[in-house]
mmCIF file of C-alpha atoms in Angstrom:
data_model
loop_
_atom_site.group_PDB
_atom_site.id
_atom_site.type_symbol
_atom_site.label_atom_id
_atom_site.label_comp_id
_atom_site.label_asym_id
_atom_site.label_seq_id
_atom_site.Cartn_x
_atom_site.Cartn_y
_atom_site.Cartn_z
ATOM 1 C CA UNK G 1 49.975 14.664 -21.824
ATOM 2 C CA UNK G 2 47.275 12.408 -23.107
ATOM 3 C CA UNK G 3 43.859 13.958 -23.542
ATOM 4 C CA UNK G 4 40.728 12.708 -21.775
ATOM 5 C CA UNK G 5 39.761 9.170 -22.558
ATOM 6 C CA UNK G 6 37.062 8.884 -25.161
ATOM 7 C CA UNK G 7 34.001 6.883 -24.313
ATOM 8 C CA UNK G 8 33.658 4.376 -27.108
ATOM 9 C CA UNK G 9 30.516 2.705 -25.912
ATOM 10 C CA UNK G 10 27.663 4.383 -24.080
ATOM 11 C CA UNK G 11 26.290 1.043 -22.952
ATOM 12 C CA UNK G 12 27.766 -1.098 -20.151
ATOM 13 C CA UNK G 13 29.837 -3.965 -21.448
ATOM 14 C CA UNK G 14 28.204 -6.510 -19.147
ATOM 15 C CA UNK G 15 24.545 -7.165 -18.412
ATOM 16 C CA UNK G 16 22.887 -5.216 -15.602
ATOM 17 C CA UNK G 17 20.611 -6.816 -13.029
ATOM 18 C CA UNK G 18 18.079 -8.736 -15.090
ATOM 19 C CA UNK G 19 15.108 -8.060 -12.825
ATOM 20 C CA UNK G 20 15.392 -4.342 -12.246
ATOM 21 C CA UNK G 21 16.833 -3.351 -15.624
ATOM 22 C CA UNK G 22 13.914 -5.062 -17.360
ATOM 23 C CA UNK G 23 11.165 -3.451 -15.305
ATOM 24 C CA UNK G 24 8.989 -1.075 -17.333
ATOM 25 C CA UNK G 25 8.046 2.390 -16.134
ATOM 26 C CA UNK G 26 5.212 1.929 -13.663
ATOM 27 C CA UNK G 27 1.694 2.857 -14.688
ATOM 28 C CA UNK G 28 1.668 5.318 -11.778
ATOM 29 C CA UNK G 29 4.577 7.266 -13.264
ATOM 30 C CA UNK G 30 3.084 7.126 -16.749
ATOM 31 C CA UNK G 31 -0.279 8.452 -15.599
ATOM 32 C CA UNK G 32 1.230 11.111 -13.313
ATOM 33 C CA UNK G 33 3.371 12.440 -16.160
ATOM 34 C CA UNK G 34 0.313 12.577 -18.408
ATOM 35 C CA UNK G 35 -1.652 14.352 -15.676
ATOM 36 C CA UNK G 36 0.988 17.087 -15.443
ATOM 37 C CA UNK G 37 1.252 17.415 -19.224
ATOM 38 C CA UNK G 38 -2.516 17.831 -19.638
ATOM 39 C CA UNK G 39 -3.278 19.785 -16.441
ATOM 40 C CA UNK G 40 -5.511 16.952 -15.319
ATOM 41 C CA UNK G 41 -7.161 16.480 -11.928
ATOM 42 C CA UNK G 42 -5.008 13.637 -10.642
ATOM 43 C CA UNK G 43 -7.039 11.023 -8.766
ATOM 44 C CA UNK G 44 -4.457 8.391 -9.568
ATOM 45 C CA UNK G 45 -1.725 8.718 -6.945
ATOM 46 C CA UNK G 46 -2.544 7.383 -3.489
ATOM 47 C CA UNK G 47 -1.550 10.197 -1.179
ATOM 48 C CA UNK G 48 -3.822 12.578 0.755
ATOM 49 C CA UNK G 49 -4.063 16.306 0.140
ATOM 50 C CA UNK G 50 -4.616 17.101 3.819
ATOM 51 C CA UNK G 51 -1.637 16.664 6.140
ATOM 52 C CA UNK G 52 -1.457 15.360 9.679
ATOM 53 C CA UNK G 53 -1.113 17.007 13.084
ATOM 54 C CA UNK G 54 0.847 20.267 13.240
ATOM 55 C CA UNK G 55 2.347 19.285 16.586
ATOM 56 C CA UNK G 56 4.048 16.312 14.982
ATOM 57 C CA UNK G 57 5.671 18.584 12.404
ATOM 58 C CA UNK G 58 6.795 20.947 15.130
ATOM 59 C CA UNK G 59 8.287 18.097 17.146
ATOM 60 C CA UNK G 60 10.063 16.682 14.110
ATOM 61 C CA UNK G 61 11.912 19.965 13.795
ATOM 62 C CA UNK G 62 12.439 20.595 17.494
ATOM 63 C CA UNK G 63 13.948 17.198 18.188
ATOM 64 C CA UNK G 64 16.742 17.983 15.738
ATOM 65 C CA UNK G 65 17.954 20.436 18.376
ATOM 66 C CA UNK G 66 16.905 18.560 21.501
ATOM 67 C CA UNK G 67 18.669 15.285 20.633
ATOM 68 C CA UNK G 68 21.858 14.281 18.863
ATOM 69 C CA UNK G 69 21.712 13.623 15.156
ATOM 70 C CA UNK G 70 23.907 10.543 14.902
ATOM 71 C CA UNK G 71 22.884 6.960 14.136
ATOM 72 C CA UNK G 72 20.146 5.701 16.439
ATOM 73 C CA UNK G 73 19.637 2.010 17.128
ATOM 74 C CA UNK G 74 19.040 0.017 13.970
ATOM 75 C CA UNK G 75 15.865 -1.272 15.661
ATOM 76 C CA UNK G 76 14.480 2.244 16.098
ATOM 77 C CA UNK G 77 14.455 4.688 19.002
ATOM 78 C CA UNK G 78 12.976 3.203 22.198
ATOM 79 C CA UNK G 79 10.248 5.848 22.335
ATOM 80 C CA UNK G 80 8.766 4.729 19.018
ATOM 81 C CA UNK G 81 9.109 0.991 19.613
ATOM 82 C CA UNK G 82 7.329 1.425 22.942
ATOM 83 C CA UNK G 83 4.590 3.488 21.276
ATOM 84 C CA UNK G 84 4.189 0.849 18.544
ATOM 85 C CA UNK G 85 3.781 -1.838 21.217
ATOM 86 C CA UNK G 86 1.117 0.198 23.022
ATOM 87 C CA UNK G 87 -0.663 0.879 19.727
ATOM 88 C CA UNK G 88 -0.698 -2.833 18.871
ATOM 89 C CA UNK G 89 -2.240 -3.823 22.186
ATOM 90 C CA UNK G 90 -4.740 -0.963 22.113
ATOM 91 C CA UNK G 91 -6.102 -1.586 18.597
ATOM 92 C CA UNK G 92 -5.532 -5.289 17.893
ATOM 93 C CA UNK G 93 -5.224 -6.813 21.353
ATOM 94 C CA UNK G 94 -1.776 -8.215 20.496
ATOM 95 C CA UNK G 95 0.814 -7.696 23.234
ATOM 96 C CA UNK G 96 4.254 -6.834 21.822
ATOM 97 C CA UNK G 97 7.598 -6.904 23.625
ATOM 98 C CA UNK G 98 9.003 -3.598 22.376
ATOM 99 C CA UNK G 99 12.588 -4.678 22.970
ATOM 100 C CA UNK G 100 12.524 -7.896 20.910
ATOM 101 C CA UNK G 101 9.366 -7.793 18.773
ATOM 102 C CA UNK G 102 9.330 -4.320 17.176
ATOM 103 C CA UNK G 103 11.376 -2.813 14.342
ATOM 104 C CA UNK G 104 11.201 0.665 12.799
ATOM 105 C CA UNK G 105 11.577 0.739 9.001
ATOM 106 C CA UNK G 106 11.868 3.292 6.194
ATOM 107 C CA UNK G 107 8.179 3.082 5.460
ATOM 108 C CA UNK G 108 6.262 -0.150 5.136
ATOM 109 C CA UNK G 109 7.726 -0.634 1.661
ATOM 110 C CA UNK G 110 11.215 -1.121 3.074
ATOM 111 C CA UNK G 111 9.689 -3.363 5.724
ATOM 112 C CA UNK G 112 8.176 -5.546 3.012
ATOM 113 C CA UNK G 113 11.529 -5.714 1.220
ATOM 114 C CA UNK G 114 13.415 -6.605 4.399
ATOM 115 C CA UNK G 115 10.835 -9.236 5.336
ATOM 116 C CA UNK G 116 11.038 -10.939 1.958
ATOM 117 C CA UNK G 117 14.825 -10.815 1.821
ATOM 118 C CA UNK G 118 15.125 -12.001 5.410
ATOM 119 C CA UNK G 119 12.654 -14.871 5.288
ATOM 120 C CA UNK G 120 12.526 -16.222 1.750
ATOM 121 C CA UNK G 121 14.920 -18.721 0.180
ATOM 122 C CA UNK G 122 15.133 -19.149 -3.605
ATOM 123 C CA UNK G 123 12.359 -21.459 -4.739
ATOM 124 C CA UNK G 124 10.055 -20.798 -1.767
ATOM 125 C CA UNK G 125 6.478 -20.149 -2.741
ATOM 126 C CA UNK G 126 4.652 -17.067 -1.502
ATOM 127 C CA UNK G 127 0.916 -16.627 -2.025
ATOM 128 C CA UNK G 128 -0.323 -13.142 -2.921
ATOM 129 C CA UNK G 129 -3.798 -11.871 -3.691
ATOM 130 C CA UNK G 130 -4.288 -10.449 -7.163
ATOM 131 C CA UNK G 131 -4.561 -7.466 -7.700
ATOM 132 C CA UNK G 132 -1.724 -6.259 -5.471
ATOM 133 C CA UNK G 133 0.551 -3.342 -4.597
ATOM 134 C CA UNK G 134 3.305 -3.406 -7.206
ATOM 135 C CA UNK G 135 6.216 -3.383 -4.740
ATOM 136 C CA UNK G 136 5.337 -6.907 -3.619
ATOM 137 C CA UNK G 137 6.136 -8.431 -6.982
ATOM 138 C CA UNK G 138 9.583 -6.983 -7.605
ATOM 139 C CA UNK G 139 10.886 -7.612 -4.110
ATOM 140 C CA UNK G 140 9.483 -11.141 -3.967
ATOM 141 C CA UNK G 141 11.228 -11.939 -7.244
ATOM 142 C CA UNK G 142 14.445 -10.357 -5.970
ATOM 143 C CA UNK G 143 14.283 -12.656 -2.942
ATOM 144 C CA UNK G 144 14.028 -15.658 -5.252
ATOM 145 C CA UNK G 145 10.432 -16.464 -4.367
ATOM 146 C CA UNK G 146 7.996 -18.122 -6.689
ATOM 147 C CA UNK G 147 4.840 -16.010 -6.571
ATOM 148 C CA UNK G 148 1.563 -17.921 -6.430
ATOM 149 C CA UNK G 149 -1.144 -15.373 -7.273
ATOM 150 C CA UNK G 150 -4.745 -15.935 -6.189
ATOM 151 C CA UNK G 151 -7.266 -13.708 -7.941
ATOM 152 C CA UNK G 152 -9.807 -12.030 -5.689
ATOM 153 C CA UNK G 153 -13.300 -12.709 -7.012
ATOM 154 C CA UNK G 154 -15.097 -9.930 -8.874
ATOM 155 C CA UNK G 155 -17.126 -7.833 -8.552
ATOM 156 C CA UNK G 156 -16.627 -7.704 -4.763
ATOM 157 C CA UNK G 157 -12.913 -8.595 -4.613
ATOM 158 C CA UNK G 158 -13.837 -11.370 -2.213
ATOM 159 C CA UNK G 159 -11.496 -14.127 -1.066
ATOM 160 C CA UNK G 160 -12.003 -17.223 -3.285
ATOM 161 C CA UNK G 161 -11.702 -19.919 -0.645
ATOM 162 C CA UNK G 162 -11.402 -22.968 -2.881
ATOM 163 C CA UNK G 163 -8.715 -21.346 -5.039
ATOM 164 C CA UNK G 164 -6.859 -20.106 -1.971
ATOM 165 C CA UNK G 165 -6.856 -23.524 -0.316
ATOM 166 C CA UNK G 166 -5.601 -25.085 -3.540
ATOM 167 C CA UNK G 167 -2.738 -22.564 -3.710
ATOM 168 C CA UNK G 168 -1.197 -23.857 -0.472
ATOM 169 C CA UNK G 169 1.202 -26.749 -0.767
ATOM 170 C CA UNK G 170 4.435 -28.267 0.581
ATOM 171 C CA UNK G 171 6.564 -25.436 -0.865
ATOM 172 C CA UNK G 172 4.433 -22.623 0.569
ATOM 173 C CA UNK G 173 6.663 -20.491 2.798
ATOM 174 C CA UNK G 174 4.372 -17.504 3.283
ATOM 175 C CA UNK G 175 1.262 -15.614 2.335
ATOM 176 C CA UNK G 176 1.139 -11.830 2.007
ATOM 177 C CA UNK G 177 -2.175 -10.382 3.173
ATOM 178 C CA UNK G 178 -3.068 -6.723 2.639
ATOM 179 C CA UNK G 179 -6.246 -5.590 4.406
ATOM 180 C CA UNK G 180 -7.615 -2.983 3.984
ATOM 181 C CA UNK G 181 -6.662 -3.771 0.431
ATOM 182 C CA UNK G 182 -4.893 -1.717 -2.205
ATOM 183 C CA UNK G 183 -6.106 -1.247 -4.930
ATOM 184 C CA UNK G 184 -9.681 -2.392 -4.270
ATOM 185 C CA UNK G 185 -10.464 -0.653 -0.978
ATOM 186 C CA UNK G 186 -11.961 -3.914 0.318
ATOM 187 C CA UNK G 187 -11.627 -4.887 3.988
ATOM 188 C CA UNK G 188 -11.398 -8.650 4.412
ATOM 189 C CA UNK G 189 -14.036 -10.029 6.761
ATOM 190 C CA UNK G 190 -13.251 -11.700 10.068
ATOM 191 C CA UNK G 191 -14.493 -14.964 8.573
ATOM 192 C CA UNK G 192 -12.070 -14.673 5.655
ATOM 193 C CA UNK G 193 -9.181 -13.838 7.962
ATOM 194 C CA UNK G 194 -10.007 -16.849 10.141
ATOM 195 C CA UNK G 195 -10.001 -19.022 7.014
ATOM 196 C CA UNK G 196 -6.576 -17.676 6.018
ATOM 197 C CA UNK G 197 -5.294 -18.294 9.556
ATOM 198 C CA UNK G 198 -6.488 -21.903 9.465
ATOM 199 C CA UNK G 199 -4.647 -22.510 6.193
ATOM 200 C CA UNK G 200 -1.465 -20.945 7.571
ATOM 201 C CA UNK G 201 -1.570 -23.198 10.612
ATOM 202 C CA UNK G 202 -2.413 -26.279 8.562
ATOM 203 C CA UNK G 203 0.505 -25.717 6.171
ATOM 204 C CA UNK G 204 2.971 -24.166 8.633
ATOM 205 C CA UNK G 205 3.126 -20.925 6.623
ATOM 206 C CA UNK G 206 4.238 -17.453 7.666
ATOM 207 C CA UNK G 207 1.813 -14.534 7.258
ATOM 208 C CA UNK G 208 3.161 -11.162 6.153
ATOM 209 C CA UNK G 209 0.429 -8.710 7.103
ATOM 210 C CA UNK G 210 0.400 -5.333 5.358
ATOM 211 C CA UNK G 211 -1.929 -3.358 7.643
ATOM 212 C CA UNK G 212 -0.905 0.171 6.689
ATOM 213 C CA UNK G 213 -4.548 1.224 6.197
ATOM 214 C CA UNK G 214 -5.810 -0.192 9.496
ATOM 215 C CA UNK G 215 -7.337 3.127 10.568
ATOM 216 C CA UNK G 216 -8.899 3.867 7.160
ATOM 217 C CA UNK G 217 -11.932 1.641 7.730
ATOM 218 C CA UNK G 218 -15.589 2.664 7.644
ATOM 219 C CA UNK G 219 -19.107 1.647 6.654
ATOM 220 C CA UNK G 220 -19.460 -0.953 9.394
ATOM 221 C CA UNK G 221 -16.343 -2.868 8.316
ATOM 222 C CA UNK G 222 -13.921 -4.168 10.936
ATOM 223 C CA UNK G 223 -10.146 -4.313 10.660
ATOM 224 C CA UNK G 224 -8.999 -7.734 11.887
ATOM 225 C CA UNK G 225 -5.288 -8.247 12.359
ATOM 226 C CA UNK G 226 -4.318 -11.741 11.271
ATOM 227 C CA UNK G 227 -1.793 -11.918 14.105
ATOM 228 C CA UNK G 228 -4.588 -11.586 16.668
ATOM 229 C CA UNK G 229 -6.226 -14.853 15.585
ATOM 230 C CA UNK G 230 -5.629 -18.292 17.153
ATOM 231 C CA UNK G 231 -2.387 -19.926 16.079
ATOM 232 C CA UNK G 232 -1.039 -16.802 14.340
ATOM 233 C CA UNK G 233 0.898 -15.002 17.078
ATOM 234 C CA UNK G 234 4.205 -16.722 16.336
ATOM 235 C CA UNK G 235 3.862 -17.018 12.577
ATOM 236 C CA UNK G 236 2.869 -13.444 11.634
ATOM 237 C CA UNK G 237 4.737 -10.231 10.833
ATOM 238 C CA UNK G 238 2.577 -7.077 10.920
ATOM 239 C CA UNK G 239 3.568 -3.920 9.050
ATOM 240 C CA UNK G 240 2.305 -0.408 9.772
ATOM 241 C CA UNK G 241 2.909 3.044 8.352
ATOM 242 C CA UNK G 242 3.124 6.526 9.818
ATOM 243 C CA UNK G 243 2.660 7.859 6.297
ATOM 244 C CA UNK G 244 -0.829 6.360 6.130
ATOM 245 C CA UNK G 245 -1.700 6.740 9.820
ATOM 246 C CA UNK G 246 -0.820 10.449 9.950
ATOM 247 C CA UNK G 247 -0.978 11.506 6.278
ATOM 248 C CA UNK G 248 2.765 12.205 6.197
ATOM 249 C CA UNK G 249 3.710 9.972 3.282
ATOM 250 C CA UNK G 250 7.003 11.802 2.641
ATOM 251 C CA UNK G 251 8.331 10.923 6.099
ATOM 252 C CA UNK G 252 8.756 7.263 5.153
ATOM 253 C CA UNK G 253 8.508 5.912 8.688
ATOM 254 C CA UNK G 254 7.046 2.458 9.149
ATOM 255 C CA UNK G 255 7.189 -0.334 11.677
ATOM 256 C CA UNK G 256 6.767 -4.051 12.004
ATOM 257 C CA UNK G 257 5.958 -6.330 14.886
ATOM 258 C CA UNK G 258 6.269 -10.074 15.206
ATOM 259 C CA UNK G 259 7.967 -12.890 17.085
ATOM 260 C CA UNK G 260 11.673 -12.424 17.741
ATOM 261 C CA UNK G 261 12.561 -15.604 15.826
ATOM 262 C CA UNK G 262 11.033 -14.246 12.613
ATOM 263 C CA UNK G 263 12.216 -10.682 13.160
ATOM 264 C CA UNK G 264 15.854 -11.697 13.623
ATOM 265 C CA UNK G 265 16.729 -12.321 9.936
ATOM 266 C CA UNK G 266 14.511 -9.408 8.891
ATOM 267 C CA UNK G 267 16.501 -7.084 11.173
ATOM 268 C CA UNK G 268 19.714 -8.256 9.491
ATOM 269 C CA UNK G 269 18.274 -7.541 6.045
ATOM 270 C CA UNK G 270 17.096 -4.122 7.288
ATOM 271 C CA UNK G 271 20.588 -3.438 8.640
ATOM 272 C CA UNK G 272 22.187 -3.851 5.225
ATOM 273 C CA UNK G 273 19.410 -2.124 3.294
ATOM 274 C CA UNK G 274 19.111 1.139 5.233
ATOM 275 C CA UNK G 275 20.467 0.479 8.759
ATOM 276 C CA UNK G 276 18.200 2.991 10.466
ATOM 277 C CA UNK G 277 15.567 5.734 10.204
ATOM 278 C CA UNK G 278 15.753 9.487 10.892
ATOM 279 C CA UNK G 279 15.424 9.767 14.707
ATOM 280 C CA UNK G 280 13.685 13.167 14.666
ATOM 281 C CA UNK G 281 10.847 11.711 12.601
ATOM 282 C CA UNK G 282 10.715 8.602 14.785
ATOM 283 C CA UNK G 283 10.192 10.691 17.919
ATOM 284 C CA UNK G 284 7.464 12.723 16.240
ATOM 285 C CA UNK G 285 5.681 9.513 15.219
ATOM 286 C CA UNK G 286 6.006 8.159 18.768
ATOM 287 C CA UNK G 287 4.232 11.280 19.999
ATOM 288 C CA UNK G 288 1.577 10.814 17.342
ATOM 289 C CA UNK G 289 0.754 7.206 18.175
ATOM 290 C CA UNK G 290 0.301 8.070 21.847
ATOM 291 C CA UNK G 291 -1.177 11.567 21.656
ATOM 292 C CA UNK G 292 -2.797 12.126 18.259
ATOM 293 C CA UNK G 293 -5.330 9.283 18.245
ATOM 294 C CA UNK G 294 -8.039 11.822 17.498
ATOM 295 C CA UNK G 295 -6.473 12.366 14.102
ATOM 296 C CA UNK G 296 -6.172 8.774 12.963
ATOM 297 C CA UNK G 297 -9.526 7.811 14.464
ATOM 298 C CA UNK G 298 -11.103 10.552 12.336
ATOM 299 C CA UNK G 299 -9.716 9.123 9.102
ATOM 300 C CA UNK G 300 -12.465 6.528 8.657
ATOM 301 C CA UNK G 301 -15.421 8.937 8.898
ATOM 302 C CA UNK G 302 -13.627 11.555 6.789
ATOM 303 C CA UNK G 303 -12.775 9.083 4.037
ATOM 304 C CA UNK G 304 -16.267 7.589 4.080
ATOM 305 C CA UNK G 305 -17.707 11.027 3.332
ATOM 306 C CA UNK G 306 -15.211 11.640 0.533
ATOM 307 C CA UNK G 307 -15.835 8.226 -0.980
ATOM 308 C CA UNK G 308 -19.580 8.850 -0.924
ATOM 309 C CA UNK G 309 -19.069 12.189 -2.649
ATOM 310 C CA UNK G 310 -17.044 10.687 -5.482
ATOM 311 C CA UNK G 311 -19.087 7.481 -5.719
ATOM 312 C CA UNK G 312 -22.333 9.421 -6.059
ATOM 313 C CA UNK G 313 -20.896 11.510 -8.869
ATOM 314 C CA UNK G 314 -19.465 8.538 -10.736
ATOM 315 C CA UNK G 315 -22.703 6.560 -10.401
ATOM 316 C CA UNK G 316 -24.740 9.483 -11.704
ATOM 317 C CA UNK G 317 -22.450 9.738 -14.730
ATOM 318 C CA UNK G 318 -22.849 6.031 -15.531
ATOM 319 C CA UNK G 319 -19.991 4.187 -13.867
ATOM 320 C CA UNK G 320 -20.728 1.120 -11.749
ATOM 321 C CA UNK G 321 -18.963 1.638 -8.414
ATOM 322 C CA UNK G 322 -17.657 -1.553 -6.806
ATOM 323 C CA UNK G 323 -17.980 -2.017 -3.034
ATOM 324 C CA UNK G 324 -15.244 -0.954 -0.648
ATOM 325 C CA UNK G 325 -14.973 0.086 2.989
ATOM 326 C CA UNK G 326 -11.348 1.038 3.474
ATOM 327 C CA UNK G 327 -8.085 2.587 2.342
ATOM 328 C CA UNK G 328 -8.058 5.511 -0.130
ATOM 329 C CA UNK G 329 -9.392 3.793 -3.217
ATOM 330 C CA UNK G 330 -12.567 3.340 -5.210
ATOM 331 C CA UNK G 331 -12.791 0.926 -8.126
ATOM 332 C CA UNK G 332 -15.276 1.667 -10.893
ATOM 333 C CA UNK G 333 -16.489 -0.434 -13.802
ATOM 334 C CA UNK G 334 -16.066 1.613 -16.976
ATOM 335 C CA UNK G 335 -17.663 -0.940 -19.315
ATOM 336 C CA UNK G 336 -20.432 1.424 -20.431
ATOM 337 C CA UNK G 337 -17.861 3.960 -21.655
ATOM 338 C CA UNK G 338 -15.268 1.702 -23.288
ATOM 339 C CA UNK G 339 -14.907 1.929 -27.033
ATOM 340 C CA UNK G 340 -14.798 -1.368 -28.970
ATOM 341 C CA UNK G 341 -11.557 -3.129 -28.083
ATOM 342 C CA UNK G 342 -10.466 -0.398 -25.674
ATOM 343 C CA UNK G 343 -8.603 -1.531 -22.554
ATOM 344 C CA UNK G 344 -8.632 0.009 -19.094
ATOM 345 C CA UNK G 345 -5.179 1.486 -19.757
ATOM 346 C CA UNK G 346 -6.283 3.095 -23.006
ATOM 347 C CA UNK G 347 -9.429 4.372 -21.301
ATOM 348 C CA UNK G 348 -7.442 5.902 -18.428
ATOM 349 C CA UNK G 349 -5.150 7.659 -20.906
ATOM 350 C CA UNK G 350 -8.173 8.935 -22.845
ATOM 351 C CA UNK G 351 -9.747 10.323 -19.674
ATOM 352 C CA UNK G 352 -6.533 12.139 -18.791
ATOM 353 C CA UNK G 353 -5.970 13.615 -22.233
ATOM 354 C CA UNK G 354 -9.555 14.370 -23.257
ATOM 355 C CA UNK G 355 -11.517 14.743 -20.004
ATOM 356 C CA UNK G 356 -8.798 16.124 -17.755
ATOM 357 C CA UNK G 357 -9.210 13.521 -15.003
ATOM 358 C CA UNK G 358 -6.599 10.886 -14.153
ATOM 359 C CA UNK G 359 -7.269 7.418 -12.737
ATOM 360 C CA UNK G 360 -5.266 4.181 -12.722
ATOM 361 C CA UNK G 361 -6.132 1.052 -14.747
ATOM 362 C CA UNK G 362 -6.624 -1.932 -12.467
ATOM 363 C CA UNK G 363 -4.903 -4.323 -14.878
ATOM 364 C CA UNK G 364 -1.595 -2.727 -13.837
ATOM 365 C CA UNK G 365 -1.956 -4.281 -10.380
ATOM 366 C CA UNK G 366 -2.265 -7.885 -11.608
ATOM 367 C CA UNK G 367 0.400 -10.570 -11.863
ATOM 368 C CA UNK G 368 -1.904 -13.281 -13.190
ATOM 369 C CA UNK G 369 -2.549 -13.584 -16.920
ATOM 370 C CA UNK G 370 -5.791 -12.216 -18.363
ATOM 371 C CA UNK G 371 -6.469 -9.453 -15.834
ATOM 372 C CA UNK G 372 -9.755 -7.551 -16.063
ATOM 373 C CA UNK G 373 -9.539 -4.658 -18.529
ATOM 374 C CA UNK G 374 -12.751 -2.821 -17.670
ATOM 375 C CA UNK G 375 -11.932 -1.464 -14.191
ATOM 376 C CA UNK G 376 -10.199 1.729 -13.076
ATOM 377 C CA UNK G 377 -9.114 2.995 -9.658
ATOM 378 C CA UNK G 378 -9.832 6.480 -8.342
ATOM 379 C CA UNK G 379 -8.132 7.854 -5.241
ATOM 380 C CA UNK G 380 -10.536 9.928 -3.128
ATOM 381 C CA UNK G 381 -8.307 11.116 -0.243
ATOM 382 C CA UNK G 382 -8.258 14.531 -1.875
ATOM 383 C CA UNK G 383 -9.690 17.973 -1.158
ATOM 384 C CA UNK G 384 -13.421 18.190 -1.776
ATOM 385 C CA UNK G 385 -12.838 20.868 -4.404
ATOM 386 C CA UNK G 386 -10.660 18.482 -6.374
ATOM 387 C CA UNK G 387 -13.236 15.670 -6.181
ATOM 388 C CA UNK G 388 -16.006 18.053 -7.264
ATOM 389 C CA UNK G 389 -13.891 19.410 -10.116
ATOM 390 C CA UNK G 390 -13.116 15.880 -11.316
ATOM 391 C CA UNK G 391 -16.808 15.021 -11.284
ATOM 392 C CA UNK G 392 -17.713 18.130 -13.244
ATOM 393 C CA UNK G 393 -15.037 17.438 -15.856
ATOM 394 C CA UNK G 394 -16.158 13.840 -16.286
ATOM 395 C CA UNK G 395 -19.823 14.809 -16.561
ATOM 396 C CA UNK G 396 -19.030 17.457 -19.167
ATOM 397 C CA UNK G 397 -16.887 15.055 -21.165
ATOM 398 C CA UNK G 398 -19.318 12.139 -21.224
ATOM 399 C CA UNK G 399 -22.306 14.413 -21.928
ATOM 400 C CA UNK G 400 -20.418 15.737 -24.940
ATOM 401 C CA UNK G 401 -19.576 12.204 -26.034
ATOM 402 C CA UNK G 402 -23.222 11.188 -25.752
ATOM 403 C CA UNK G 403 -24.287 14.225 -27.791
ATOM 404 C CA UNK G 404 -21.872 13.256 -30.575
ATOM 405 C CA UNK G 405 -23.283 9.744 -30.692
ATOM 406 C CA UNK G 406 -26.844 11.093 -30.813
ATOM 407 C CA UNK G 407 -26.129 13.256 -33.865
#
């Protein structure tokens, strides 16, 4: 009998997918691995320390026994689609037909992927604001889109209206709008959203609206859903997230709403990506949207307090804190601490290794050439003790650095 075949070549004989095989390790993974290796206080990853309502967790378990555990509808269980429709009308004023205009997804990230794959043809242009959530880029490229990045204006990450208007053209299929915005924490103003809506109508463009942080708004800011504005009802897809709304990021339950004509190809892409979502988690989220409003309404005030705590510490140390009124994120200007020629990535690594505090360099969120290299992002949706510890470590580190310079 012949022995086992010997593997003569450890590498595949034909090229793998060019896009995904060429992607580098994300800066989030790099920084998280460094944080573990150096026992750092990790303010890099964007997930909260405090979890959501206990009743939702109980229901997620109980429904495993109360209902069957076979495939539910690929659209999502009726209970959740109905709850999503009620939530939309209650908080944005947009009436949704739950039977034809709502889809449950495996988190908003899968929703973004399905939307791009379902709507975009190779060569279509899609406008995205720079900096941006990294998932947008890979999935847009996989769909064949040509990304047209528009840099938000520093230091306020404001919408640059002239540049945005110039980005629209005959090949513009869509614009992806994320407000409240990751990574900046900025909430786009009603005036800016109205300007975006006017451009969409003028150029017959679709709006993909990533509104996962809609309840993480504070400081007098207002979340405005693009779909609620004149002319946008039938050209907008809105994406939401139970992970962000209820601080259950591991559940990976999201939803999208929009006109049936736009949802139809997205549903087909969703069908062949994942088909459906765990029904026990869907039913728990349906309960949450209808009965746990006290939790998600409390997110804004809670996050405002945490942001103020961290911002005050960073400002006292010598960082310049950029404005922001939403999401989980605070962007700080580290210019006063950068060594000659040091980039934001090198600075973030130095803080992790030497100071024991981890942040994320903002340049990692940019698609455009020549991104800023003096800004870093801190995530403040953490326990107060962790924020205080990070502040103490940073103060100790930079005081020691200053003492060395003074010698």
